[in-house]
């Protein structure tokens, strides 16, 4: 088993990194320490690096197929290693990204002017994905960890019963709150969608980053009708720059329609060679990497909780069920989101995403998937900005 040194700091400057080289796009200046984009500051698993290096030995990078057993079976293996989940390889369809998949499924399962219901706060890209496709976004408030993760089931049922609501978009585990949905909750949600003829899309891209005693449950374990599960190994194994995702589409008619969208309408029949090989290698051989990564990010989350408790008690933070995102309640500061960002960026020189980006200005979203040395520096900068 390879032992990974997640404490090792790797300089990402000069790699065209969105988080490091283009930080001014989000925060207005380059001389800050970023905790923003949700990739990690960790190297990929050894198996992934070795697979990519081996492929580089062949000097031709032509059009490449994804629809074969090596690709699909790696995904089946990854999902079925819990001992009870079952995945039919025929469900699996490639897509360049989870958000592309979601946008396509929204267009396929609704009409302009229809509504897409979501738990808010939510991943910021979903706002554009829904609204720029001429659909109406209907929010259902989800409590954060420090608020007990409450689901307003009455509001949810009311929203799903509305005639214009055609889709519910779920993220499980949830970004940005870190909520993992239990089997009981997923069954109730699925049954509500079925009763109201609402198509359920589940974005499960953070599925591997779950902390015991919590357990990830794929929506396809609950039901197979009017449902799609979107996922990728890119968040876990830090490969988003290699491009690639997949979707489970149990309905054969919907799957055939999606393939028309993918291949005929958008000419996306060829896969990214390196994205595909990275995912096959990771899913077939990197379970030990995930175990070590989850242990490390849990330790980082605990470090955040301890530091805030001791140094900035005005901030409230409860350990999440999942993800490497710390969703920190800053409402106790009595500052507006813009005023707080000014202090963090211009005084503390630290880039932490405002919760306003995700639909709740009372919070900050801090990506803690980094060496602890960087995290401690970032927390000190957070304190400096707040304690002006």
mmCIF file of C-alpha atoms in Angstrom:
data_model
loop_
_atom_site.group_PDB
_atom_site.id
_atom_site.type_symbol
_atom_site.label_atom_id
_atom_site.label_comp_id
_atom_site.label_asym_id
_atom_site.label_seq_id
_atom_site.Cartn_x
_atom_site.Cartn_y
_atom_site.Cartn_z
ATOM 1 C CA UNK A 1 0.000 0.000 0.000
ATOM 2 C CA UNK A 2 1.299 3.431 -0.935
ATOM 3 C CA UNK A 3 1.589 5.846 1.983
ATOM 4 C CA UNK A 4 0.628 9.349 0.873
ATOM 5 C CA UNK A 5 2.223 12.451 2.349
ATOM 6 C CA UNK A 6 -0.602 14.974 2.207
ATOM 7 C CA UNK A 7 1.480 17.348 4.314
ATOM 8 C CA UNK A 8 3.861 17.884 1.390
ATOM 9 C CA UNK A 9 3.345 21.335 -0.150
ATOM 10 C CA UNK A 10 3.390 21.370 -3.965
ATOM 11 C CA UNK A 11 3.715 24.760 -5.671
ATOM 12 C CA UNK A 12 0.872 25.063 -8.194
ATOM 13 C CA UNK A 13 1.804 28.497 -9.506
ATOM 14 C CA UNK A 14 2.553 28.626 -13.211
ATOM 15 C CA UNK A 15 0.318 25.654 -14.051
ATOM 16 C CA UNK A 16 -2.613 27.808 -15.280
ATOM 17 C CA UNK A 17 -4.419 26.782 -12.081
ATOM 18 C CA UNK A 18 -7.809 28.447 -11.687
ATOM 19 C CA UNK A 19 -7.407 28.547 -7.914
ATOM 20 C CA UNK A 20 -3.810 29.790 -7.778
ATOM 21 C CA UNK A 21 -2.921 31.589 -11.030
ATOM 22 C CA UNK A 22 -6.264 33.291 -11.629
ATOM 23 C CA UNK A 23 -7.312 34.091 -8.080
ATOM 24 C CA UNK A 24 -7.712 37.785 -8.931
ATOM 25 C CA UNK A 25 -10.732 36.841 -11.067
ATOM 26 C CA UNK A 26 -12.627 36.011 -7.877
ATOM 27 C CA UNK A 27 -10.993 38.189 -5.252
ATOM 28 C CA UNK A 28 -9.565 41.171 -7.142
ATOM 29 C CA UNK A 29 -5.918 40.625 -6.265
ATOM 30 C CA UNK A 30 -3.243 37.973 -6.644
ATOM 31 C CA UNK A 31 -1.336 38.301 -3.355
ATOM 32 C CA UNK A 32 -3.709 36.177 -1.284
ATOM 33 C CA UNK A 33 -3.829 32.564 -0.135
ATOM 34 C CA UNK A 34 -6.748 30.757 -1.845
ATOM 35 C CA UNK A 35 -9.268 28.325 -0.351
ATOM 36 C CA UNK A 36 -11.835 28.701 -3.090
ATOM 37 C CA UNK A 37 -12.214 26.364 -6.085
ATOM 38 C CA UNK A 38 -13.124 22.829 -5.052
ATOM 39 C CA UNK A 39 -10.133 20.946 -6.340
ATOM 40 C CA UNK A 40 -7.429 19.828 -3.921
ATOM 41 C CA UNK A 41 -3.776 20.736 -3.390
ATOM 42 C CA UNK A 42 -2.851 17.044 -3.284
ATOM 43 C CA UNK A 43 -1.143 14.871 -5.923
ATOM 44 C CA UNK A 44 -3.172 12.224 -7.729
ATOM 45 C CA UNK A 45 -2.864 8.578 -6.628
ATOM 46 C CA UNK A 46 0.246 6.695 -7.727
ATOM 47 C CA UNK A 47 -1.881 4.406 -9.916
ATOM 48 C CA UNK A 48 -3.254 7.383 -11.820
ATOM 49 C CA UNK A 49 0.142 8.969 -12.379
ATOM 50 C CA UNK A 50 1.564 5.637 -13.561
ATOM 51 C CA UNK A 51 -1.322 5.042 -15.973
ATOM 52 C CA UNK A 52 -0.931 8.505 -17.488
ATOM 53 C CA UNK A 53 2.843 8.162 -17.801
ATOM 54 C CA UNK A 54 2.429 4.799 -19.526
ATOM 55 C CA UNK A 55 -0.021 6.269 -22.020
ATOM 56 C CA UNK A 56 2.333 9.172 -22.741
ATOM 57 C CA UNK A 57 4.796 6.593 -24.072
ATOM 58 C CA UNK A 58 2.451 6.112 -27.043
ATOM 59 C CA UNK A 59 2.802 9.275 -29.170
ATOM 60 C CA UNK A 60 -0.626 9.239 -30.820
ATOM 61 C CA UNK A 61 -3.634 10.778 -29.061
ATOM 62 C CA UNK A 62 -6.446 10.119 -31.498
ATOM 63 C CA UNK A 63 -10.217 9.937 -31.063
ATOM 64 C CA UNK A 64 -10.991 7.503 -28.259
ATOM 65 C CA UNK A 65 -14.009 5.391 -27.276
ATOM 66 C CA UNK A 66 -15.484 5.257 -23.779
ATOM 67 C CA UNK A 67 -18.183 2.649 -24.425
ATOM 68 C CA UNK A 68 -16.317 -0.483 -23.402
ATOM 69 C CA UNK A 69 -16.026 -2.868 -20.458
ATOM 70 C CA UNK A 70 -12.792 -1.439 -19.023
ATOM 71 C CA UNK A 71 -14.405 1.968 -18.448
ATOM 72 C CA UNK A 72 -17.834 0.805 -17.333
ATOM 73 C CA UNK A 73 -16.663 -2.045 -15.132
ATOM 74 C CA UNK A 74 -14.328 0.233 -13.196
ATOM 75 C CA UNK A 75 -17.351 2.346 -12.237
ATOM 76 C CA UNK A 76 -19.435 -0.724 -11.390
ATOM 77 C CA UNK A 77 -16.579 -2.005 -9.205
ATOM 78 C CA UNK A 78 -16.287 1.319 -7.389
ATOM 79 C CA UNK A 79 -19.980 1.520 -6.529
ATOM 80 C CA UNK A 80 -20.406 -2.156 -5.663
ATOM 81 C CA UNK A 81 -17.452 -2.365 -3.255
ATOM 82 C CA UNK A 82 -19.837 -1.487 -0.374
ATOM 83 C CA UNK A 83 -21.220 -5.024 -0.703
ATOM 84 C CA UNK A 84 -24.861 -4.199 -1.343
ATOM 85 C CA UNK A 85 -25.121 -1.610 -4.141
ATOM 86 C CA UNK A 86 -25.832 -3.016 -7.607
ATOM 87 C CA UNK A 87 -25.098 -1.143 -10.844
ATOM 88 C CA UNK A 88 -25.994 -2.334 -14.328
ATOM 89 C CA UNK A 89 -23.131 -1.359 -16.671
ATOM 90 C CA UNK A 90 -25.723 -0.635 -19.354
ATOM 91 C CA UNK A 91 -26.883 2.368 -17.294
ATOM 92 C CA UNK A 92 -23.530 4.118 -17.670
ATOM 93 C CA UNK A 93 -23.041 6.925 -20.171
ATOM 94 C CA UNK A 94 -20.006 9.179 -20.461
ATOM 95 C CA UNK A 95 -20.270 12.977 -20.291
ATOM 96 C CA UNK A 96 -17.558 15.651 -20.304
ATOM 97 C CA UNK A 97 -18.779 17.090 -16.998
ATOM 98 C CA UNK A 98 -21.454 16.665 -14.363
ATOM 99 C CA UNK A 99 -22.826 20.153 -15.025
ATOM 100 C CA UNK A 100 -23.071 19.419 -18.768
ATOM 101 C CA UNK A 101 -25.051 16.305 -17.876
ATOM 102 C CA UNK A 102 -27.376 18.210 -15.563
ATOM 103 C CA UNK A 103 -28.011 20.963 -18.116
ATOM 104 C CA UNK A 104 -28.766 18.367 -20.775
ATOM 105 C CA UNK A 105 -31.134 16.401 -18.523
ATOM 106 C CA UNK A 106 -32.936 19.605 -17.546
ATOM 107 C CA UNK A 107 -33.598 20.382 -21.215
ATOM 108 C CA UNK A 108 -34.642 16.796 -21.917
ATOM 109 C CA UNK A 109 -37.100 16.515 -19.023
ATOM 110 C CA UNK A 110 -38.735 19.951 -18.954
ATOM 111 C CA UNK A 111 -39.754 22.858 -21.136
ATOM 112 C CA UNK A 112 -38.743 26.537 -21.030
ATOM 113 C CA UNK A 113 -40.640 28.202 -18.195
ATOM 114 C CA UNK A 114 -40.896 25.018 -16.136
ATOM 115 C CA UNK A 115 -39.466 24.932 -12.619
ATOM 116 C CA UNK A 116 -36.454 23.132 -11.180
ATOM 117 C CA UNK A 117 -36.616 22.677 -7.407
ATOM 118 C CA UNK A 118 -33.381 22.634 -5.382
ATOM 119 C CA UNK A 119 -32.175 22.684 -1.818
ATOM 120 C CA UNK A 120 -30.510 26.024 -1.131
ATOM 121 C CA UNK A 121 -27.844 27.108 -0.471
ATOM 122 C CA UNK A 122 -26.399 25.238 -3.438
ATOM 123 C CA UNK A 123 -23.388 24.862 -5.709
ATOM 124 C CA UNK A 124 -23.115 28.178 -7.522
ATOM 125 C CA UNK A 125 -22.881 26.758 -11.074
ATOM 126 C CA UNK A 126 -26.423 25.429 -10.750
ATOM 127 C CA UNK A 127 -27.906 28.935 -10.778
ATOM 128 C CA UNK A 128 -26.731 29.544 -14.325
ATOM 129 C CA UNK A 129 -27.437 25.975 -15.408
ATOM 130 C CA UNK A 130 -31.078 26.389 -14.450
ATOM 131 C CA UNK A 131 -31.767 30.024 -15.275
ATOM 132 C CA UNK A 132 -29.761 30.291 -18.518
ATOM 133 C CA UNK A 133 -31.699 27.291 -19.809
ATOM 134 C CA UNK A 134 -34.874 29.351 -19.313
ATOM 135 C CA UNK A 135 -36.123 27.349 -16.356
ATOM 136 C CA UNK A 136 -37.384 28.803 -13.096
ATOM 137 C CA UNK A 137 -35.372 28.054 -9.967
ATOM 138 C CA UNK A 138 -37.522 27.177 -6.966
ATOM 139 C CA UNK A 139 -35.523 27.063 -3.714
ATOM 140 C CA UNK A 140 -36.257 24.920 -0.676
ATOM 141 C CA UNK A 141 -34.177 26.027 2.303
ATOM 142 C CA UNK A 142 -31.818 23.426 3.791
ATOM 143 C CA UNK A 143 -30.353 23.996 7.217
ATOM 144 C CA UNK A 144 -26.570 23.769 7.640
ATOM 145 C CA UNK A 145 -24.804 21.514 10.149
ATOM 146 C CA UNK A 146 -24.931 24.181 12.850
ATOM 147 C CA UNK A 147 -28.695 24.411 12.253
ATOM 148 C CA UNK A 148 -29.267 20.666 12.494
ATOM 149 C CA UNK A 149 -29.476 20.063 8.729
ATOM 150 C CA UNK A 150 -33.238 20.514 8.863
ATOM 151 C CA UNK A 151 -35.273 19.690 5.743
ATOM 152 C CA UNK A 152 -38.552 21.560 5.495
ATOM 153 C CA UNK A 153 -40.557 18.621 4.216
ATOM 154 C CA UNK A 154 -43.808 20.578 4.108
ATOM 155 C CA UNK A 155 -42.278 23.233 1.850
ATOM 156 C CA UNK A 156 -40.635 20.567 -0.286
ATOM 157 C CA UNK A 157 -43.920 18.713 -0.756
ATOM 158 C CA UNK A 158 -45.694 21.951 -1.657
ATOM 159 C CA UNK A 159 -43.040 22.866 -4.237
ATOM 160 C CA UNK A 160 -43.014 19.400 -5.819
ATOM 161 C CA UNK A 161 -46.820 19.439 -6.064
ATOM 162 C CA UNK A 162 -46.787 22.618 -8.176
ATOM 163 C CA UNK A 163 -47.713 21.881 -11.774
ATOM 164 C CA UNK A 164 -44.716 23.753 -13.217
ATOM 165 C CA UNK A 165 -42.180 21.790 -11.125
ATOM 166 C CA UNK A 166 -40.751 19.138 -13.428
ATOM 167 C CA UNK A 167 -37.327 18.456 -11.904
ATOM 168 C CA UNK A 168 -35.714 18.195 -8.486
ATOM 169 C CA UNK A 169 -31.942 18.699 -8.486
ATOM 170 C CA UNK A 170 -30.232 17.063 -5.513
ATOM 171 C CA UNK A 171 -26.579 17.105 -4.463
ATOM 172 C CA UNK A 172 -25.616 14.147 -2.278
ATOM 173 C CA UNK A 173 -23.340 14.776 -0.425
ATOM 174 C CA UNK A 174 -24.536 18.343 -0.431
ATOM 175 C CA UNK A 175 -22.376 21.246 -1.579
ATOM 176 C CA UNK A 176 -21.824 23.551 0.298
ATOM 177 C CA UNK A 177 -23.302 22.367 3.617
ATOM 178 C CA UNK A 178 -21.633 18.933 3.728
ATOM 179 C CA UNK A 179 -24.941 17.168 4.382
ATOM 180 C CA UNK A 180 -25.249 13.462 3.544
ATOM 181 C CA UNK A 181 -28.800 12.245 2.966
ATOM 182 C CA UNK A 182 -29.844 9.037 4.693
ATOM 183 C CA UNK A 183 -31.559 6.125 3.000
ATOM 184 C CA UNK A 184 -34.791 7.022 4.780
ATOM 185 C CA UNK A 185 -34.614 10.629 3.577
ATOM 186 C CA UNK A 186 -33.764 9.595 0.029
ATOM 187 C CA UNK A 187 -36.694 7.192 -0.053
ATOM 188 C CA UNK A 188 -39.089 9.906 1.128
ATOM 189 C CA UNK A 189 -37.691 12.352 -1.424
ATOM 190 C CA UNK A 190 -37.912 9.788 -4.220
ATOM 191 C CA UNK A 191 -41.489 8.892 -3.314
ATOM 192 C CA UNK A 192 -42.499 12.573 -3.300
ATOM 193 C CA UNK A 193 -40.962 13.024 -6.734
ATOM 194 C CA UNK A 194 -42.735 9.923 -8.033
ATOM 195 C CA UNK A 195 -46.076 10.998 -6.614
ATOM 196 C CA UNK A 196 -45.779 14.376 -8.343
ATOM 197 C CA UNK A 197 -44.217 13.175 -11.634
ATOM 198 C CA UNK A 198 -40.995 15.061 -10.946
ATOM 199 C CA UNK A 199 -37.737 13.864 -12.514
ATOM 200 C CA UNK A 200 -34.953 13.472 -9.919
ATOM 201 C CA UNK A 201 -31.352 14.359 -10.805
ATOM 202 C CA UNK A 202 -28.755 13.548 -8.148
ATOM 203 C CA UNK A 203 -25.255 15.062 -8.328
ATOM 204 C CA UNK A 204 -23.071 12.679 -6.287
ATOM 205 C CA UNK A 205 -19.625 13.993 -7.242
ATOM 206 C CA UNK A 206 -18.527 14.217 -3.564
ATOM 207 C CA UNK A 207 -19.693 10.649 -2.847
ATOM 208 C CA UNK A 208 -16.304 9.371 -1.663
ATOM 209 C CA UNK A 209 -15.662 12.127 0.898
ATOM 210 C CA UNK A 210 -17.917 10.855 3.696
ATOM 211 C CA UNK A 211 -17.029 10.683 7.400
ATOM 212 C CA UNK A 212 -18.099 7.842 9.681
ATOM 213 C CA UNK A 213 -20.616 7.051 11.023
ATOM 214 C CA UNK A 214 -22.307 8.556 7.956
ATOM 215 C CA UNK A 215 -22.771 6.378 4.872
ATOM 216 C CA UNK A 216 -23.297 7.322 1.247
ATOM 217 C CA UNK A 217 -26.359 5.850 -0.461
ATOM 218 C CA UNK A 218 -26.820 6.177 -4.250
ATOM 219 C CA UNK A 219 -30.313 7.219 -5.323
ATOM 220 C CA UNK A 220 -30.415 4.255 -7.719
ATOM 221 C CA UNK A 221 -30.538 1.984 -4.666
ATOM 222 C CA UNK A 222 -33.901 3.603 -3.878
ATOM 223 C CA UNK A 223 -35.562 3.561 -7.284
ATOM 224 C CA UNK A 224 -34.872 3.458 -11.008
ATOM 225 C CA UNK A 225 -37.833 5.325 -12.496
ATOM 226 C CA UNK A 226 -37.409 8.966 -13.577
ATOM 227 C CA UNK A 227 -34.005 9.235 -11.969
ATOM 228 C CA UNK A 228 -30.439 10.060 -12.994
ATOM 229 C CA UNK A 229 -27.242 9.851 -10.927
ATOM 230 C CA UNK A 230 -24.372 12.090 -12.065
ATOM 231 C CA UNK A 231 -20.838 11.520 -10.828
ATOM 232 C CA UNK A 232 -17.102 11.667 -11.494
ATOM 233 C CA UNK A 233 -13.879 10.720 -9.774
ATOM 234 C CA UNK A 234 -12.494 14.206 -10.386
ATOM 235 C CA UNK A 235 -13.162 15.709 -6.936
ATOM 236 C CA UNK A 236 -11.808 12.739 -5.023
ATOM 237 C CA UNK A 237 -8.709 12.058 -7.093
ATOM 238 C CA UNK A 238 -8.022 15.682 -8.096
ATOM 239 C CA UNK A 239 -8.362 15.178 -11.853
ATOM 240 C CA UNK A 240 -10.906 17.829 -13.025
ATOM 241 C CA UNK A 241 -8.360 19.219 -15.487
ATOM 242 C CA UNK A 242 -8.337 15.852 -17.299
ATOM 243 C CA UNK A 243 -12.077 16.161 -18.085
ATOM 244 C CA UNK A 244 -14.666 13.434 -17.706
ATOM 245 C CA UNK A 245 -17.738 12.307 -15.827
ATOM 246 C CA UNK A 246 -20.486 9.722 -16.132
ATOM 247 C CA UNK A 247 -24.197 9.364 -15.482
ATOM 248 C CA UNK A 248 -26.427 6.441 -14.514
ATOM 249 C CA UNK A 249 -29.533 6.452 -16.713
ATOM 250 C CA UNK A 250 -31.536 3.303 -15.887
ATOM 251 C CA UNK A 251 -34.314 4.152 -18.389
ATOM 252 C CA UNK A 252 -33.203 2.827 -21.826
ATOM 253 C CA UNK A 253 -35.304 5.373 -23.740
ATOM 254 C CA UNK A 254 -33.846 8.279 -21.790
ATOM 255 C CA UNK A 255 -30.377 6.819 -22.254
ATOM 256 C CA UNK A 256 -30.840 6.621 -26.017
ATOM 257 C CA UNK A 257 -32.088 10.199 -26.081
ATOM 258 C CA UNK A 258 -29.113 11.361 -24.002
ATOM 259 C CA UNK A 259 -26.718 9.680 -26.426
ATOM 260 C CA UNK A 260 -28.320 11.607 -29.281
ATOM 261 C CA UNK A 261 -27.742 14.822 -27.323
ATOM 262 C CA UNK A 262 -24.160 13.808 -26.609
ATOM 263 C CA UNK A 263 -23.114 12.442 -29.994
ATOM 264 C CA UNK A 264 -25.369 13.815 -32.713
ATOM 265 C CA UNK A 265 -26.220 17.234 -31.300
ATOM 266 C CA UNK A 266 -22.926 18.046 -29.578
ATOM 267 C CA UNK A 267 -20.375 15.747 -31.323
ATOM 268 C CA UNK A 268 -19.026 14.481 -27.985
ATOM 269 C CA UNK A 269 -18.649 10.827 -28.906
ATOM 270 C CA UNK A 270 -14.888 10.847 -28.205
ATOM 271 C CA UNK A 271 -13.680 10.772 -24.618
ATOM 272 C CA UNK A 272 -10.693 12.552 -23.092
ATOM 273 C CA UNK A 273 -8.040 9.815 -23.205
ATOM 274 C CA UNK A 274 -6.371 10.910 -19.998
ATOM 275 C CA UNK A 275 -9.599 11.580 -18.122
ATOM 276 C CA UNK A 276 -10.833 8.086 -18.944
ATOM 277 C CA UNK A 277 -7.565 6.351 -18.071
ATOM 278 C CA UNK A 278 -7.258 8.315 -14.830
ATOM 279 C CA UNK A 279 -10.709 7.255 -13.710
ATOM 280 C CA UNK A 280 -10.172 3.594 -14.633
ATOM 281 C CA UNK A 281 -6.872 3.514 -12.741
ATOM 282 C CA UNK A 282 -8.294 5.319 -9.710
ATOM 283 C CA UNK A 283 -11.413 3.207 -9.425
ATOM 284 C CA UNK A 284 -9.534 -0.071 -9.938
ATOM 285 C CA UNK A 285 -6.643 0.564 -7.595
ATOM 286 C CA UNK A 286 -6.828 3.625 -5.349
ATOM 287 C CA UNK A 287 -9.125 2.736 -2.460
ATOM 288 C CA UNK A 288 -6.180 3.184 -0.073
ATOM 289 C CA UNK A 289 -5.706 6.737 -1.381
ATOM 290 C CA UNK A 290 -9.325 7.575 -0.526
ATOM 291 C CA UNK A 291 -9.031 6.099 2.964
ATOM 292 C CA UNK A 292 -5.962 8.223 3.686
ATOM 293 C CA UNK A 293 -7.453 11.321 2.039
ATOM 294 C CA UNK A 294 -10.678 11.108 4.062
ATOM 295 C CA UNK A 295 -8.695 10.680 7.289
ATOM 296 C CA UNK A 296 -6.573 13.715 6.420
ATOM 297 C CA UNK A 297 -9.435 16.017 5.468
ATOM 298 C CA UNK A 298 -11.355 14.984 8.585
ATOM 299 C CA UNK A 299 -8.323 16.010 10.630
ATOM 300 C CA UNK A 300 -8.258 19.325 8.761
ATOM 301 C CA UNK A 301 -11.942 19.912 9.499
ATOM 302 C CA UNK A 302 -11.285 19.197 13.173
ATOM 303 C CA UNK A 303 -8.410 21.681 13.052
ATOM 304 C CA UNK A 304 -10.805 24.337 11.707
ATOM 305 C CA UNK A 305 -13.324 23.598 14.457
ATOM 306 C CA UNK A 306 -10.702 23.764 17.218
ATOM 307 C CA UNK A 307 -9.047 26.911 15.859
ATOM 308 C CA UNK A 308 -12.312 28.826 15.496
ATOM 309 C CA UNK A 309 -13.478 27.768 18.949
ATOM 310 C CA UNK A 310 -10.253 28.983 20.548
ATOM 311 C CA UNK A 311 -9.502 32.058 18.443
ATOM 312 C CA UNK A 312 -12.675 33.328 16.769
ATOM 313 C CA UNK A 313 -15.591 32.100 18.906
ATOM 314 C CA UNK A 314 -17.966 34.475 17.083
ATOM 315 C CA UNK A 315 -17.827 32.029 14.178
ATOM 316 C CA UNK A 316 -19.881 28.849 14.414
ATOM 317 C CA UNK A 317 -18.751 25.665 12.727
ATOM 318 C CA UNK A 318 -19.962 22.102 13.150
ATOM 319 C CA UNK A 319 -18.151 19.219 11.477
ATOM 320 C CA UNK A 320 -19.955 18.204 8.273
ATOM 321 C CA UNK A 321 -21.107 14.715 7.356
ATOM 322 C CA UNK A 322 -19.102 14.799 4.140
ATOM 323 C CA UNK A 323 -17.026 16.815 1.604
ATOM 324 C CA UNK A 324 -13.817 18.784 2.146
ATOM 325 C CA UNK A 325 -15.732 22.042 2.418
ATOM 326 C CA UNK A 326 -16.024 23.898 5.726
ATOM 327 C CA UNK A 327 -19.343 25.806 5.821
ATOM 328 C CA UNK A 328 -18.704 28.422 8.509
ATOM 329 C CA UNK A 329 -21.427 30.575 10.058
ATOM 330 C CA UNK A 330 -20.128 34.169 10.263
ATOM 331 C CA UNK A 331 -23.415 35.865 11.211
ATOM 332 C CA UNK A 332 -22.106 36.494 14.745
ATOM 333 C CA UNK A 333 -19.693 39.087 13.370
ATOM 334 C CA UNK A 334 -22.511 41.456 12.442
ATOM 335 C CA UNK A 335 -20.775 42.317 9.157
ATOM 336 C CA UNK A 336 -22.209 42.374 5.673
ATOM 337 C CA UNK A 337 -20.822 39.837 3.231
ATOM 338 C CA UNK A 338 -19.048 42.575 1.258
ATOM 339 C CA UNK A 339 -17.534 44.138 4.386
ATOM 340 C CA UNK A 340 -16.253 40.754 5.546
ATOM 341 C CA UNK A 341 -14.746 39.957 2.156
ATOM 342 C CA UNK A 342 -12.960 43.318 2.195
ATOM 343 C CA UNK A 343 -11.386 42.462 5.535
ATOM 344 C CA UNK A 344 -10.387 38.959 4.501
ATOM 345 C CA UNK A 345 -8.968 39.895 1.110
ATOM 346 C CA UNK A 346 -7.413 43.297 1.787
ATOM 347 C CA UNK A 347 -6.330 42.829 5.407
ATOM 348 C CA UNK A 348 -5.963 39.086 5.943
ATOM 349 C CA UNK A 349 -4.889 38.412 2.356
ATOM 350 C CA UNK A 350 -6.917 35.212 2.256
ATOM 351 C CA UNK A 351 -9.434 34.048 -0.344
ATOM 352 C CA UNK A 352 -12.422 32.224 1.156
ATOM 353 C CA UNK A 353 -15.666 32.064 -0.799
ATOM 354 C CA UNK A 354 -18.567 34.153 0.446
ATOM 355 C CA UNK A 355 -21.671 32.167 1.239
ATOM 356 C CA UNK A 356 -23.610 34.710 -0.806
ATOM 357 C CA UNK A 357 -22.228 32.963 -3.891
ATOM 358 C CA UNK A 358 -24.177 29.852 -2.886
ATOM 359 C CA UNK A 359 -27.286 31.589 -1.643
ATOM 360 C CA UNK A 360 -26.619 32.317 2.045
ATOM 361 C CA UNK A 361 -24.559 35.378 2.989
ATOM 362 C CA UNK A 362 -24.358 34.239 6.635
ATOM 363 C CA UNK A 363 -21.623 31.750 5.757
ATOM 364 C CA UNK A 364 -18.174 31.290 4.291
ATOM 365 C CA UNK A 365 -17.195 28.212 2.266
ATOM 366 C CA UNK A 366 -13.583 27.206 2.879
ATOM 367 C CA UNK A 367 -11.964 24.389 0.885
ATOM 368 C CA UNK A 368 -9.728 22.585 3.400
ATOM 369 C CA UNK A 369 -8.322 19.934 1.029
ATOM 370 C CA UNK A 370 -4.761 21.150 1.395
ATOM 371 C CA UNK A 371 -1.627 20.507 3.477
ATOM 372 C CA UNK A 372 -2.179 21.481 7.099
ATOM 373 C CA UNK A 373 0.600 24.053 6.859
ATOM 374 C CA UNK A 374 -1.461 25.983 4.313
ATOM 375 C CA UNK A 375 -4.645 25.538 6.355
ATOM 376 C CA UNK A 376 -3.085 26.943 9.533
ATOM 377 C CA UNK A 377 -1.728 29.900 7.551
ATOM 378 C CA UNK A 378 -5.188 30.500 6.127
ATOM 379 C CA UNK A 379 -6.858 30.364 9.531
ATOM 380 C CA UNK A 380 -4.333 32.859 10.895
ATOM 381 C CA UNK A 381 -5.114 35.149 7.976
ATOM 382 C CA UNK A 382 -8.839 34.709 8.633
ATOM 383 C CA UNK A 383 -8.274 35.768 12.230
ATOM 384 C CA UNK A 384 -6.172 38.761 11.160
ATOM 385 C CA UNK A 385 -8.917 39.960 8.819
ATOM 386 C CA UNK A 386 -11.642 39.578 11.410
ATOM 387 C CA UNK A 387 -9.759 40.976 14.404
ATOM 388 C CA UNK A 388 -8.999 44.337 12.752
#
